[in-house]
Amino acid sequence: MLDHNIEDEKYKVEVTVPVIGKSAGVLSFNDLKTGGYIKQRQKDKFTVRCMVPGGRLPIKKLKKIVEVAEKYGADYVHLSIRQSLEIPYVDYHNFDKVVAELSEVDQKVASCGPRVRVPTACSGCEYNPNGLSDTQGLTKVVNDKFFGAECNHKFKTSFSGCPIDCARTSEMDLAFQGAVFPEWEEEKCTGCRICASACQEDAIHDHPETGEPIFFPDKCLYCADCIRACPTEAWVSGKTGHIVRIGGKHGRHPFKGSVVAKFVSDEDVPVIIEKTVEWYNKHGVGKGRIRIGTLLREEGMMQSYMEHMKDVFKDKAVKDPKPPLEINIQE
Amino acid sequence: MSDIKVDAVLDITNEVCPMTFVKTKLKLETLETGQHLEVILNDGEPLRNVPRSLKEEGHRIVGTKKDGTKFHLIVEKGM
Ligand code: SF4
Ligand code: SF4
Ligand code: SF4
């Protein structure tokens, strides 16, 4: 049996818990999947997807999930690629008990389908030595505000704390990566040449005589290695914020997202998501299940998007950004 | 950097991260606050990690010298 057959609309079961966008009752497997209950190959068995925004799971919730899985699931749980924790082999007759027990610790079931998905994120600046942004804090804000918001198709967001981009912001529909612009204070510099060696992007050369840095901002990725390595704090943080990427996706025909703004603030982030979803829903009308990256690749759409966003991006907008790029992974 | 009296020398050019910093930290533990350790390290990853970690842990880099692809750091032990 193929997976898409068992997700077919025509199969329906009666459930006693409300699923996102639907109240309890006779629901199709598709409705259930949208609500985070995914039909398995095995009769009556579903995988219940627990939301774990940014991959951070309080121990209290983890313990409860273990308890629920032991009672109603199999002898394992599964960590999804997008940081959710899935409980397989739950009989749908038990959905109400599973939901009730999970809600004792405020553990929610994640969504699927054409909506804003639970954001993924790296650990960010709290203890990660490379982290430049509060990815976890933003994940929470964004998940609380946008979880389940409807779109034309799935809408994935993520937060990376630095240009190493562990949360793959270039493969998301809309995502944010921490960045710091380094500024040099001449009077503190001893000309030790450490920064020129520390920079991996050739954005700093050492002056042959003085050893002082010569900075090439066009090559800079805003990683802050120079700031961290400088023994005398001669490199300091200038503007800080997020690089914004849009229109990426994975799948059979992945797209690489495009950078549309640089150094937007934490406060800008929810506004950017809201305005972007607004543009997406408006321009995707009548186009079926279309990802934002596909839409942005249509003639004139990138310009339309940038125009729509200009009051939010302001001077942080990138000039004439390219549409998302299709990547061939089949050869 | 010649005017600073060095109390110990540590060569970590044969170590990889994170042992570079672990060795440096263990060596620093044998010194008193205010004493100086000369650390010899390679550029690249060690140079990106060791100075930053030293600063984060409250030590000061009071002298530096570039020596081909190696660097010498004079570290003053913090509290
Ligand atoms: S993206 Fe940067 S901050 Fe986040 S986990 Fe990776 S290296 Fe650390
Ligand atoms: S921020 Fe990173 S890329 Fe930019 S100059 Fe500093 S070390 Fe190089
Ligand atoms: S690392 Fe700091 S002190 Fe050394 S050359 Fe660079 S800016 Fe100057």
Short mmCIF file of C-alpha atoms and ligand atoms in Angstrom, two decimals:
data_model
loop_
_atom_site.label_atom_id
_atom_site.label_comp_id
_atom_site.label_asym_id
_atom_site.label_seq_id
_atom_site.Cartn_x
_atom_site.Cartn_y
_atom_site.Cartn_z
CA MET A 1 0.00 0.00 0.00
CA LEU A 2 1.30 3.45 -0.86
CA ASP A 3 1.27 6.26 1.65
CA HIS A 4 -0.79 8.67 -0.41
CA ASN A 5 -3.60 6.12 -0.64
CA ILE A 6 -4.07 5.92 3.07
CA GLU A 7 -4.18 9.70 3.38
CA ASP A 8 -7.07 9.80 0.94
CA GLU A 9 -10.07 12.01 1.68
CA LYS A 10 -12.49 9.10 1.37
CA TYR A 11 -11.29 7.36 4.51
CA LYS A 12 -12.95 8.81 7.55
CA VAL A 13 -13.04 7.96 11.24
CA GLU A 14 -14.96 9.37 14.16
CA VAL A 15 -12.81 11.12 16.72
CA THR A 16 -13.72 12.72 19.99
CA VAL A 17 -11.12 15.50 20.09
CA PRO A 18 -11.23 18.75 18.15
CA VAL A 19 -8.51 18.90 15.49
CA ILE A 20 -7.08 22.19 14.28
CA GLY A 21 -9.76 23.96 12.23
CA LYS A 22 -12.34 21.19 12.89
CA SER A 23 -14.42 20.15 15.86
CA ALA A 24 -14.70 16.56 17.05
CA GLY A 25 -16.74 14.26 14.87
CA VAL A 26 -16.31 12.27 11.70
CA LEU A 27 -13.08 13.51 10.15
CA SER A 28 -11.15 12.46 7.08
CA PHE A 29 -7.60 11.23 7.35
CA ASN A 30 -6.58 14.44 5.62
CA ASP A 31 -8.23 16.60 8.28
CA LEU A 32 -6.56 14.54 10.95
CA LYS A 33 -3.18 14.83 9.30
CA THR A 34 -3.61 18.59 9.10
CA GLY A 35 -4.19 18.55 12.83
CA GLY A 36 -1.05 16.56 13.55
CA TYR A 37 -2.58 13.07 13.67
CA ILE A 38 -1.04 11.13 10.82
CA LYS A 39 -2.58 7.89 9.58
CA GLN A 40 -0.19 4.98 9.63
CA ARG A 41 -0.18 1.94 7.38
CA GLN A 42 -1.53 -0.10 10.26
CA LYS A 43 -5.29 -0.23 10.76
CA ASP A 44 -6.65 2.33 13.27
CA LYS A 45 -3.13 3.49 14.15
CA PHE A 46 -2.02 7.08 13.97
CA THR A 47 1.18 8.95 14.71
CA VAL A 48 0.57 11.87 17.05
CA ARG A 49 2.97 14.72 16.36
CA CYS A 50 3.86 16.73 19.46
CA MET A 51 5.00 20.27 18.80
CA VAL A 52 8.49 21.09 20.03
CA PRO A 53 9.16 24.65 18.87
CA GLY A 54 12.83 25.15 18.10
CA GLY A 55 13.61 21.65 19.34
CA ARG A 56 13.48 22.73 22.97
CA LEU A 57 11.46 20.41 25.17
CA PRO A 58 11.06 21.09 28.90
CA ILE A 59 11.79 17.94 30.90
CA LYS A 60 8.34 18.09 32.46
CA LYS A 61 6.76 17.76 29.01
CA LEU A 62 9.23 15.12 27.90
CA LYS A 63 8.36 12.96 30.91
CA LYS A 64 4.67 13.27 30.18
CA ILE A 65 5.18 12.37 26.53
CA VAL A 66 7.11 9.28 27.63
CA GLU A 67 4.28 8.35 29.95
CA VAL A 68 1.65 8.81 27.23
CA ALA A 69 3.71 6.91 24.68
CA GLU A 70 4.17 4.00 27.06
CA LYS A 71 0.47 3.86 27.71
CA TYR A 72 -0.95 4.42 24.23
CA GLY A 73 1.90 4.06 21.76
CA ALA A 74 4.65 1.65 20.89
CA ASP A 75 8.00 1.15 22.59
CA TYR A 76 9.63 4.14 20.94
CA VAL A 77 9.06 7.75 19.96
CA HIS A 78 10.38 9.33 16.79
CA LEU A 79 12.23 12.63 16.39
CA SER A 80 10.99 14.21 13.18
CA ILE A 81 13.30 16.05 10.82
CA ARG A 82 11.61 19.30 11.90
CA GLN A 83 12.24 18.77 15.60
CA SER A 84 8.78 17.49 16.50
CA LEU A 85 8.45 14.47 18.71
CA GLU A 86 6.13 11.86 17.27
CA ILE A 87 4.27 9.14 19.15
CA PRO A 88 3.55 6.34 16.69
CA TYR A 89 0.97 3.56 17.00
CA VAL A 90 -1.73 5.49 18.81
CA ASP A 91 -5.17 4.00 18.27
CA TYR A 92 -7.56 6.79 17.30
CA HIS A 93 -10.02 5.63 19.94
CA ASN A 94 -7.51 6.95 22.46
CA PHE A 95 -7.05 10.43 20.98
CA ASP A 96 -9.12 12.12 23.69
CA LYS A 97 -7.09 10.51 26.47
CA VAL A 98 -3.80 11.29 24.75
CA VAL A 99 -4.76 14.92 24.23
CA ALA A 100 -6.09 15.30 27.77
CA GLU A 101 -2.98 13.82 29.33
CA LEU A 102 -0.62 15.85 27.17
CA SER A 103 -2.49 19.03 27.98
CA GLU A 104 -1.80 18.48 31.70
CA VAL A 105 1.68 19.82 30.91
CA ASP A 106 0.47 22.15 28.14
CA GLN A 107 1.97 19.90 25.48
CA LYS A 108 0.26 20.62 22.18
CA VAL A 109 -0.14 18.53 19.06
CA ALA A 110 1.61 20.06 16.04
CA SER A 111 -0.03 20.85 12.72
CA CYS A 112 0.56 19.73 9.19
CA GLY A 113 -0.96 20.91 5.94
CA PRO A 114 -1.27 24.36 4.36
CA ARG A 115 -0.37 26.58 7.26
CA VAL A 116 2.42 28.22 9.18
CA ARG A 117 4.36 25.35 10.72
CA VAL A 118 6.09 25.17 14.07
CA PRO A 119 9.39 27.01 13.65
CA THR A 120 12.65 25.09 13.87
CA ALA A 121 15.73 26.66 15.39
CA CYS A 122 19.24 26.04 16.61
CA SER A 123 20.11 26.64 20.25
CA GLY A 124 21.14 30.22 19.47
CA CYS A 125 23.05 32.66 21.60
CA GLU A 126 22.16 31.45 25.08
CA TYR A 127 25.03 29.00 25.38
CA ASN A 128 26.13 28.31 21.83
CA PRO A 129 29.55 29.91 21.28
CA ASN A 130 28.69 30.97 17.73
CA GLY A 131 25.20 32.24 18.46
CA LEU A 132 24.43 35.86 17.65
CA SER A 133 20.66 35.92 18.04
CA ASP A 134 18.06 34.69 20.50
CA THR A 135 16.68 32.00 18.20
CA GLN A 136 14.81 30.26 21.01
CA GLY A 137 13.10 33.41 22.26
CA LEU A 138 12.00 34.32 18.74
CA THR A 139 10.79 30.80 18.05
CA LYS A 140 8.48 31.06 21.02
CA VAL A 141 7.15 34.47 20.00
CA VAL A 142 6.54 33.34 16.44
CA ASN A 143 4.97 30.02 17.37
CA ASP A 144 2.61 31.62 19.87
CA LYS A 145 1.54 34.23 17.34
CA PHE A 146 1.37 32.30 14.08
CA PHE A 147 0.95 28.62 14.85
CA GLY A 148 -1.68 27.16 12.54
CA ALA A 149 -2.27 30.34 10.51
CA GLU A 150 -3.62 29.27 7.14
CA CYS A 151 -1.73 29.74 3.88
CA ASN A 152 -1.91 28.45 0.31
CA HIS A 153 0.48 25.67 1.14
CA LYS A 154 2.89 24.73 3.90
CA PHE A 155 4.88 27.66 5.26
CA LYS A 156 8.05 26.77 7.08
CA THR A 157 10.09 29.13 9.20
CA SER A 158 13.37 28.70 11.03
CA PHE A 159 15.93 30.60 13.06
CA SER A 160 19.69 30.18 12.86
CA GLY A 161 21.93 31.94 15.32
CA CYS A 162 24.78 32.68 12.92
CA PRO A 163 25.93 32.34 9.29
CA ILE A 164 26.83 28.66 9.83
CA ASP A 165 23.07 28.30 9.44
CA CYS A 166 22.41 24.99 11.17
CA ALA A 167 18.66 25.65 10.96
CA ARG A 168 18.97 25.85 7.13
CA THR A 169 17.34 29.24 6.68
CA SER A 170 18.05 29.07 2.95
CA GLU A 171 15.68 26.07 2.63
CA MET A 172 12.69 27.63 4.42
CA ASP A 173 9.74 29.60 3.09
CA LEU A 174 10.79 32.47 5.35
CA ALA A 175 13.62 32.38 7.84
CA PHE A 176 15.97 34.46 9.90
CA GLN A 177 19.69 34.17 10.59
CA GLY A 178 21.57 36.10 13.25
CA ALA A 179 24.22 38.58 12.05
CA VAL A 180 26.58 41.19 13.46
CA PHE A 181 28.36 43.88 11.50
CA PRO A 182 31.86 44.33 12.93
CA GLU A 183 33.26 47.81 13.55
CA TRP A 184 36.88 48.57 14.19
CA GLU A 185 38.14 51.07 16.77
CA GLU A 186 41.60 52.10 15.74
CA GLU A 187 42.82 53.41 19.08
CA LYS A 188 42.39 50.02 20.79
CA CYS A 189 44.22 48.04 18.11
CA THR A 190 47.72 46.74 18.75
CA GLY A 191 48.24 45.41 15.23
CA CYS A 192 48.56 41.79 16.38
CA ARG A 193 47.13 40.36 13.11
CA ILE A 194 44.91 37.84 14.94
CA CYS A 195 41.71 39.12 13.33
CA ALA A 196 43.10 38.75 9.81
CA SER A 197 43.94 35.11 10.58
CA ALA A 198 40.65 34.47 12.37
CA CYS A 199 38.45 35.71 9.51
CA GLN A 200 37.55 32.81 7.25
CA GLU A 201 36.14 34.95 4.48
CA ASP A 202 39.24 36.93 3.56
CA ALA A 203 37.30 40.03 4.61
CA ILE A 204 40.20 41.23 6.78
CA HIS A 205 43.74 41.66 5.52
CA ASP A 206 46.57 42.68 7.83
CA HIS A 207 48.47 45.78 6.89
CA PRO A 208 51.99 44.63 5.90
CA GLU A 209 53.72 47.12 8.22
CA THR A 210 51.34 47.94 11.07
CA GLY A 211 49.44 44.63 11.24
CA GLU A 212 46.24 46.62 11.53
CA PRO A 213 43.16 45.23 9.80
CA ILE A 214 42.04 46.33 6.36
CA PHE A 215 38.33 45.49 6.16
CA PHE A 216 36.49 44.42 2.99
CA PRO A 217 32.81 44.65 3.99
CA ASP A 218 31.59 43.08 0.72
CA LYS A 219 33.19 39.78 1.70
CA CYS A 220 31.96 39.85 5.30
CA LEU A 221 29.37 37.27 6.40
CA TYR A 222 28.72 39.03 9.74
CA CYS A 223 29.87 36.06 11.84
CA ALA A 224 31.68 38.04 14.58
CA ASP A 225 34.73 35.74 14.66
CA CYS A 226 36.92 38.84 14.49
CA ILE A 227 35.11 40.45 17.44
CA ARG A 228 35.53 37.32 19.54
CA ALA A 229 39.16 36.75 18.59
CA CYS A 230 40.49 40.28 19.07
CA PRO A 231 42.43 40.39 22.36
CA THR A 232 41.89 44.12 22.92
CA GLU A 233 38.22 44.54 21.92
CA ALA A 234 39.23 46.72 18.99
CA TRP A 235 36.53 45.00 16.93
CA VAL A 236 33.09 45.72 18.37
CA SER A 237 29.51 44.93 17.37
CA GLY A 238 28.03 47.50 15.04
CA LYS A 239 24.51 46.90 13.82
CA THR A 240 23.08 43.53 14.77
CA GLY A 241 19.96 41.66 13.72
CA HIS A 242 18.79 39.05 11.25
CA ILE A 243 19.40 38.24 7.63
CA VAL A 244 15.99 37.45 6.06
CA ARG A 245 15.71 34.65 3.50
CA ILE A 246 12.57 33.86 1.55
CA GLY A 247 11.30 31.28 -0.89
CA GLY A 248 13.49 28.31 -0.06
CA LYS A 249 12.15 24.78 0.14
CA HIS A 250 13.27 21.21 0.03
CA GLY A 251 11.53 18.32 -1.69
CA ARG A 252 12.14 16.81 -5.09
CA HIS A 253 12.88 20.19 -6.61
CA PRO A 254 14.41 22.33 -3.89
CA PHE A 255 14.81 26.08 -4.03
CA LYS A 256 17.51 28.13 -2.43
CA GLY A 257 15.90 31.08 -0.67
CA SER A 258 16.86 34.68 -1.48
CA VAL A 259 18.19 37.27 0.93
CA VAL A 260 15.66 40.12 0.93
CA ALA A 261 16.71 42.15 3.98
CA LYS A 262 19.69 42.49 6.30
CA PHE A 263 19.90 43.39 9.99
CA VAL A 264 16.19 43.47 10.75
CA SER A 265 15.46 43.64 14.49
CA ASP A 266 13.76 41.08 16.74
CA GLU A 267 10.68 43.32 16.79
CA ASP A 268 10.61 43.35 12.98
CA VAL A 269 10.41 39.54 12.80
CA PRO A 270 6.70 38.98 13.60
CA VAL A 271 5.74 41.95 11.43
CA ILE A 272 7.73 40.52 8.51
CA ILE A 273 6.03 37.13 8.88
CA GLU A 274 2.59 38.69 9.07
CA LYS A 275 3.11 40.92 6.03
CA THR A 276 4.69 38.09 4.05
CA VAL A 277 1.81 35.69 4.74
CA GLU A 278 -0.57 38.49 3.75
CA TRP A 279 1.22 38.93 0.41
CA TYR A 280 1.43 35.16 -0.10
CA ASN A 281 -2.27 34.57 0.50
CA LYS A 282 -3.25 37.47 -1.75
CA HIS A 283 -1.08 36.51 -4.71
CA GLY A 284 -1.50 32.77 -4.38
CA VAL A 285 -5.26 32.94 -4.80
CA GLY A 286 -6.53 30.57 -7.49
CA LYS A 287 -3.13 28.94 -7.89
CA GLY A 288 -3.82 25.89 -5.78
CA ARG A 289 -1.18 24.56 -3.46
CA ILE A 290 1.66 26.85 -4.43
CA ARG A 291 4.73 27.45 -2.26
CA ILE A 292 5.84 31.05 -1.83
CA GLY A 293 9.13 30.28 -3.60
CA THR A 294 7.29 29.12 -6.72
CA LEU A 295 5.16 32.25 -6.61
CA LEU A 296 8.21 34.48 -6.24
CA ARG A 297 9.78 32.91 -9.31
CA GLU A 298 6.92 34.14 -11.48
CA GLU A 299 7.55 37.25 -13.58
CA GLY A 300 7.42 40.47 -11.54
CA MET A 301 6.55 38.76 -8.26
CA MET A 302 9.82 39.50 -6.50
CA GLN A 303 9.30 43.21 -7.21
CA SER A 304 5.69 42.96 -6.04
CA TYR A 305 6.84 41.35 -2.79
CA MET A 306 9.55 43.93 -2.15
CA GLU A 307 7.05 46.72 -2.82
CA HIS A 308 4.62 45.14 -0.33
CA MET A 309 7.37 44.90 2.28
CA LYS A 310 9.01 48.28 1.81
CA ASP A 311 7.47 49.91 4.91
CA VAL A 312 8.67 47.01 7.04
CA PHE A 313 12.11 46.45 5.54
CA LYS A 314 12.81 50.19 5.09
CA ASP A 315 16.54 50.80 4.64
CA LYS A 316 17.23 47.17 5.55
CA ALA A 317 15.83 45.93 2.22
CA VAL A 318 18.26 44.34 -0.21
CA LYS A 319 18.24 46.13 -3.56
CA ASP A 320 16.76 44.09 -6.45
CA PRO A 321 16.97 40.66 -4.85
CA LYS A 322 17.04 37.65 -7.15
CA PRO A 323 14.14 35.18 -7.14
CA PRO A 324 14.68 31.88 -5.30
CA LEU A 325 16.94 29.56 -7.23
CA GLU A 326 15.97 26.05 -8.25
CA ILE A 327 18.53 23.43 -7.24
CA ASN A 328 18.76 20.13 -9.07
CA ILE A 329 19.38 17.29 -6.65
CA GLN A 330 18.45 14.53 -9.10
CA GLU A 331 21.77 14.31 -10.89
CA MET B 1 55.66 41.27 24.30
CA SER B 2 59.23 40.81 25.45
CA ASP B 3 58.78 42.96 28.60
CA ILE B 4 56.32 40.55 30.21
CA LYS B 5 57.77 37.81 32.41
CA VAL B 6 56.32 34.48 31.37
CA ASP B 7 55.65 31.95 34.15
CA ALA B 8 54.90 28.97 31.93
CA VAL B 9 54.82 28.03 28.26
CA LEU B 10 52.31 25.74 26.57
CA ASP B 11 52.50 24.52 23.01
CA ILE B 12 49.11 23.40 21.70
CA THR B 13 50.05 23.26 18.03
CA ASN B 14 49.60 19.48 18.03
CA GLU B 15 46.17 19.59 19.64
CA VAL B 16 42.77 19.93 18.01
CA CYS B 17 39.70 21.75 19.32
CA PRO B 18 38.36 21.46 21.95
CA MET B 19 41.51 19.94 23.49
CA THR B 20 43.37 23.15 22.62
CA PHE B 21 41.32 25.04 25.16
CA VAL B 22 41.10 22.20 27.66
CA LYS B 23 44.91 21.96 27.81
CA THR B 24 45.19 25.73 28.11
CA LYS B 25 42.68 25.76 30.94
CA LEU B 26 44.41 22.93 32.81
CA LYS B 27 47.73 24.73 32.50
CA LEU B 28 46.19 27.98 33.73
CA GLU B 29 44.88 26.15 36.78
CA THR B 30 48.47 25.53 37.88
CA LEU B 31 49.15 29.28 37.91
CA GLU B 32 48.13 32.06 40.29
CA THR B 33 45.93 34.99 39.33
CA GLY B 34 48.06 37.62 37.60
CA GLN B 35 50.72 35.17 36.43
CA HIS B 36 51.43 34.80 32.73
CA LEU B 37 51.17 31.82 30.41
CA GLU B 38 52.58 31.83 26.91
CA VAL B 39 50.40 29.76 24.60
CA ILE B 40 51.68 28.72 21.18
CA LEU B 41 48.87 27.82 18.78
CA ASN B 42 48.12 27.45 15.09
CA ASP B 43 46.07 29.91 13.13
CA GLY B 44 42.70 28.73 11.81
CA GLU B 45 40.31 27.03 14.20
CA PRO B 46 42.48 27.21 17.35
CA LEU B 47 42.95 30.92 16.81
CA ARG B 48 39.22 31.43 16.46
CA ASN B 49 38.40 29.40 19.57
CA VAL B 50 41.16 29.81 22.14
CA PRO B 51 41.33 33.62 22.44
CA ARG B 52 37.54 33.91 22.58
CA SER B 53 37.26 31.22 25.28
CA LEU B 54 40.03 32.80 27.31
CA LYS B 55 38.23 36.13 27.22
CA GLU B 56 34.90 34.50 28.13
CA GLU B 57 36.50 32.89 31.18
CA GLY B 58 37.91 36.15 32.45
CA HIS B 59 41.56 35.90 31.41
CA ARG B 60 43.37 38.65 29.54
CA ILE B 61 45.51 38.39 26.46
CA VAL B 62 48.20 40.94 27.15
CA GLY B 63 50.63 40.13 24.39
CA THR B 64 50.63 38.51 20.97
CA LYS B 65 53.15 37.62 18.34
CA LYS B 66 52.66 36.15 14.89
CA ASP B 67 55.23 33.55 13.93
CA GLY B 68 54.55 32.18 10.44
CA THR B 69 51.35 30.16 10.71
CA LYS B 70 51.64 30.07 14.51
CA PHE B 71 50.67 32.64 17.08
CA HIS B 72 52.08 33.21 20.55
CA LEU B 73 49.64 34.59 23.11
CA ILE B 74 50.66 35.88 26.52
CA VAL B 75 47.72 35.19 28.81
CA GLU B 76 47.34 36.82 32.19
CA LYS B 77 45.37 34.55 34.46
CA GLY B 78 42.11 36.05 35.73
CA MET B 79 40.29 35.37 38.99
S1 SF4 C 1 23.63 28.29 13.36
FE1 SF4 C 1 25.39 29.09 14.46
S2 SF4 C 1 24.59 29.54 16.50
FE2 SF4 C 1 23.17 28.11 15.55
S3 SF4 C 1 23.88 26.06 16.17
FE3 SF4 C 1 24.79 26.53 14.18
S4 SF4 C 1 26.78 27.36 14.72
FE4 SF4 C 1 25.53 27.49 16.57
S1 SF4 C 2 32.42 39.24 10.89
FE1 SF4 C 2 33.30 37.28 10.25
S2 SF4 C 2 33.40 37.45 8.02
FE2 SF4 C 2 33.13 39.51 8.79
S3 SF4 C 2 35.19 40.31 8.98
FE3 SF4 C 2 34.66 39.46 10.97
S4 SF4 C 2 35.45 37.38 10.92
FE4 SF4 C 2 35.37 38.09 8.80
S1 SF4 C 3 42.86 41.32 16.47
FE1 SF4 C 3 42.31 43.28 17.35
S2 SF4 C 3 44.21 44.14 18.08
FE2 SF4 C 3 44.76 42.45 16.72
S3 SF4 C 3 45.05 43.45 14.72
FE3 SF4 C 3 42.94 42.78 14.81
S4 SF4 C 3 41.82 44.56 15.58
FE4 SF4 C 3 43.95 44.91 16.01
#
